[in-house]
Coordinates of C-alpha atoms and ligand atoms in Angstrom, one line a residue:
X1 CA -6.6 -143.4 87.7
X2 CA -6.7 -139.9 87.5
X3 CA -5.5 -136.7 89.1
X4 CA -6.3 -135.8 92.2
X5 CA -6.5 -132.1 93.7
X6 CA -4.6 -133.0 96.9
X7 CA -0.7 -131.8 96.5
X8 CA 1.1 -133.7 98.4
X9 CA 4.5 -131.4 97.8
X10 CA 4.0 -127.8 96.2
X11 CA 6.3 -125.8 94.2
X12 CA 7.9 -123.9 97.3
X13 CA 8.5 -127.2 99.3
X14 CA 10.0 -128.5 96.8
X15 CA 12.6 -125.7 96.1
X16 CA 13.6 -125.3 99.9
X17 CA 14.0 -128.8 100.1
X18 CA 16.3 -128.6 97.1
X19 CA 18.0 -126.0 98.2
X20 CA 18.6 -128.3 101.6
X21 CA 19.7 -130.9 99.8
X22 CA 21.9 -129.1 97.5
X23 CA 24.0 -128.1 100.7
X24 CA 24.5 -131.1 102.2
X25 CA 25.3 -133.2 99.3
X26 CA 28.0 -130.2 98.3
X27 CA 29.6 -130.9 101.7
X28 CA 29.3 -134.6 101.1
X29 CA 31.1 -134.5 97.8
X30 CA 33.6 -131.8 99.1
X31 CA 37.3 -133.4 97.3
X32 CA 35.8 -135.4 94.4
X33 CA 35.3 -134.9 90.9
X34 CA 31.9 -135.9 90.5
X35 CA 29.9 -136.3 87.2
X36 CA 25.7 -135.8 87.4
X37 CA 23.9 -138.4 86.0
X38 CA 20.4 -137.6 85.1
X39 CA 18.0 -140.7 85.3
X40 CA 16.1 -139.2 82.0
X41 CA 13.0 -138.3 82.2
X42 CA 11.2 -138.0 85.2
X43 CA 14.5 -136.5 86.9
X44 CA 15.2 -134.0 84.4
X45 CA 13.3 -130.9 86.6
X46 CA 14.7 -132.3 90.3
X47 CA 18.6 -132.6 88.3
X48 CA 18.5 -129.3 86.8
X49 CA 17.4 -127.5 90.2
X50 CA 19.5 -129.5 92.1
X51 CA 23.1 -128.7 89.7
X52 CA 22.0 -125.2 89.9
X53 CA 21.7 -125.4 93.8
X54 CA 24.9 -126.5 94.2
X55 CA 28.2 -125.2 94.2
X56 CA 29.7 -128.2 93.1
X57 CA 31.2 -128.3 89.6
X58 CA 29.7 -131.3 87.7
X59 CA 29.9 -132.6 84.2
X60 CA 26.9 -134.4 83.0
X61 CA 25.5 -137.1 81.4
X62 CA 22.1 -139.0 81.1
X63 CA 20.8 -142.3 81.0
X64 CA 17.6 -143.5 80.3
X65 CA 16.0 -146.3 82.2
X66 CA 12.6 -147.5 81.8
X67 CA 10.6 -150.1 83.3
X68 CA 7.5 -148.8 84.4
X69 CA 4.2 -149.8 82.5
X70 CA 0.6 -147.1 83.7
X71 CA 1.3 -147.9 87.6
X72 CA 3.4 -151.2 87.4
X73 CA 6.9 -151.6 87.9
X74 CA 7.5 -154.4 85.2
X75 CA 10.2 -155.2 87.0
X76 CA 12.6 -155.8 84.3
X77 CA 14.6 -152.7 83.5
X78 CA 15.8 -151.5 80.2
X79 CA 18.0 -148.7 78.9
X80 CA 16.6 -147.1 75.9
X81 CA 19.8 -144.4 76.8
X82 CA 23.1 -145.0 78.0
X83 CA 26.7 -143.2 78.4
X84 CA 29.9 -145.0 77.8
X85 CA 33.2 -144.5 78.2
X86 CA 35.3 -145.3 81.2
X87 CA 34.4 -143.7 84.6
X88 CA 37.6 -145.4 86.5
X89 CA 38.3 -142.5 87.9
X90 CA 34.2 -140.7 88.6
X91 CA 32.7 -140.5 91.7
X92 CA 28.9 -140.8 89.9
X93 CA 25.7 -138.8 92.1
X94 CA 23.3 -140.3 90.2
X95 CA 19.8 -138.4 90.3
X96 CA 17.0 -140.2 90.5
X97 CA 12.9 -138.9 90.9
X98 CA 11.8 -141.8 93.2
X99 CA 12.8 -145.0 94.3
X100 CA 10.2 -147.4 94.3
X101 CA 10.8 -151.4 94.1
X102 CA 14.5 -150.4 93.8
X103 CA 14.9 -151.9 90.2
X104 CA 15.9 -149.2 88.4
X105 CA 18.7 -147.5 91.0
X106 CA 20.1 -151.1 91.4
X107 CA 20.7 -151.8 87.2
X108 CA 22.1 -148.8 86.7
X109 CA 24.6 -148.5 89.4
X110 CA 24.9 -152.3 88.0
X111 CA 25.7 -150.9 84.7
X112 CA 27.8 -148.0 85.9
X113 CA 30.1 -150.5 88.1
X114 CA 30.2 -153.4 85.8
X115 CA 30.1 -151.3 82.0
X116 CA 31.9 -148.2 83.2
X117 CA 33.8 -148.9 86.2
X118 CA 32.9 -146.0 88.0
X119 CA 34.9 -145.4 91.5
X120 CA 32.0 -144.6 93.0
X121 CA 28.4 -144.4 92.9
X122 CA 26.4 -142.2 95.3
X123 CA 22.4 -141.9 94.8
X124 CA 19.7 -139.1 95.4
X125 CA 16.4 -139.4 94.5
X126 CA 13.6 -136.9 95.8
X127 CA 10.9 -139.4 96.9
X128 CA 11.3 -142.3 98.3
X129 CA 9.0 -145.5 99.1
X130 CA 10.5 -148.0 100.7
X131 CA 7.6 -150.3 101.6
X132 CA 7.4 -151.2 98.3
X133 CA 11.1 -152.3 98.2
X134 CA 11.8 -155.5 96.2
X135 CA 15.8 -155.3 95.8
X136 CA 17.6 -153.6 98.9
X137 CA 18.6 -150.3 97.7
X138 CA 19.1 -147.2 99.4
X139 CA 19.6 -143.9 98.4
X140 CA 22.5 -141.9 99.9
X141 CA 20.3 -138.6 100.0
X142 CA 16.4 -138.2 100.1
X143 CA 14.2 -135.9 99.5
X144 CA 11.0 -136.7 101.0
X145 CA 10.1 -140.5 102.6
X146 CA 6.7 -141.0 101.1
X147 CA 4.1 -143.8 101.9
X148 CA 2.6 -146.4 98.8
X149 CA 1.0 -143.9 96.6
X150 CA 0.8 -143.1 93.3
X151 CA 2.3 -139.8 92.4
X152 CA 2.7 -137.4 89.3
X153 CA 4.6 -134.1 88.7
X154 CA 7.9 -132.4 89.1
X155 CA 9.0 -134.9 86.3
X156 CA 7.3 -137.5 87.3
X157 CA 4.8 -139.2 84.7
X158 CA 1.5 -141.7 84.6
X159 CA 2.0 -143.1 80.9
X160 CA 3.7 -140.6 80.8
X161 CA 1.1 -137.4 81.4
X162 CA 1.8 -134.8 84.2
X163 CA 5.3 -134.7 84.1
X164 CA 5.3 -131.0 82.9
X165 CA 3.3 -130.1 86.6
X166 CA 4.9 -128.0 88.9
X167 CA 3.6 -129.9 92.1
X168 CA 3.9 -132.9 93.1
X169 CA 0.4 -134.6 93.3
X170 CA -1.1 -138.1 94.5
X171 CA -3.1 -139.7 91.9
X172 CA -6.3 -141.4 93.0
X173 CA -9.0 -144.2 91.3
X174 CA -11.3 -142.4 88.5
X175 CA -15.1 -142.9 89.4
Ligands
LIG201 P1 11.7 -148.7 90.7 O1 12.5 -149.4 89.7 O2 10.5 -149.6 91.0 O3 12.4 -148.3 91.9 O4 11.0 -147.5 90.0 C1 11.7 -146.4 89.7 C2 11.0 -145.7 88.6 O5 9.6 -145.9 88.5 C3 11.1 -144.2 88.9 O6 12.3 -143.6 88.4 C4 9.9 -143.7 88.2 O7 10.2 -143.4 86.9 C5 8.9 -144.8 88.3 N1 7.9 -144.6 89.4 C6 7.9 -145.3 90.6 N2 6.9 -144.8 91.4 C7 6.3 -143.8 90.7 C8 5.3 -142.9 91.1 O8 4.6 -142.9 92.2 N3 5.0 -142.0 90.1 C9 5.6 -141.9 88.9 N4 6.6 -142.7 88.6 C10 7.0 -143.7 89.5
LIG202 MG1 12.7 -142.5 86.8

């Protein structure tokens, strides 16, 4: 695989659709008390954009999930990183890059309902592709719907190069 030249998001679609999203998920969350929770590391740019979008006061945490191998969703999901404590009382946005076979989203909001009793879990991941959906699981708030392609950028990583890209690009077969 390697990179391709089309961008299938650039820089300045990506921060007005930020700044949508930032908007209505601040009117969604009006009366809570919500804590951020970054899906480390391919979420890292779309979280801090998004926070700072908001006017929402957050506190914030991380976790670290990981089950993707090149282009394959292994399909088992581990989690090199995780916060503890008890979130009884936490409405949890949990920020997510993409959503792919649904793995990942579904164990953690496992792990936050079952290990940390959170109230509530709400999701938002920028892309989406929900053909390749193997659990049900839907985000709350999207980004951008996209169709089965591979893409890198804006965090996200093909073992794990191009994360630092400020685009979001499609990548294609080398030859
Ligand atoms: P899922 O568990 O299959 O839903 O995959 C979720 C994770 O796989 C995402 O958080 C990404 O880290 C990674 N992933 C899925 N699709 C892509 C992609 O097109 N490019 C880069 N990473 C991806
Ligand atoms: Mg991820």
């Amino acid at each position: 695989m390697k990179l391709s030249k089309t961008i299938l998001f650039d820089r300045e679609a990506i921060a007005s659709r930020i700044e949508d999203l930032a908007k209505t998920i601040d009117s969604d969350l009006a009366g809570t008390s919500p804590i951020a929770l970054i899906a480390l590391k391919g979420a890292m740019p779309m979280a801090m954009d998004l926070i700072r979008a908001m006017n929402t006061p957050f506190t914030v945490e991380l976790i670290r999930a990981k089950s993707y191998e090149g282009t394959h969703s292994t399909g088992k999901v581990a989690f090199p990183i995780v916060p503890e404590g008890d979130w009884s009382d936490k409405t949890v946005l949990l920020i997510e890059d993409i959503i792919d076979t649904g793995h990942t989203a579904t164990a953690i909001s496992e792990y936050l309902r079952n290990d940390l009793n959170a109230q509530d879990i709400r999701i938002v991941s920028f892309l989406d592709k929900p053909s390749r959906r193997e659990v049900e699981c839907e985000a709350n708030w999207v980004g951008f719907s996209i169709k089965d392609v591979f893409v890198v950028g804006y965090g996200m990583d093909y073992n794990e190069a191009y994360r630092d890209l400020p685009d979001i690009h499609t990548m294609e077969p080398s030859g």
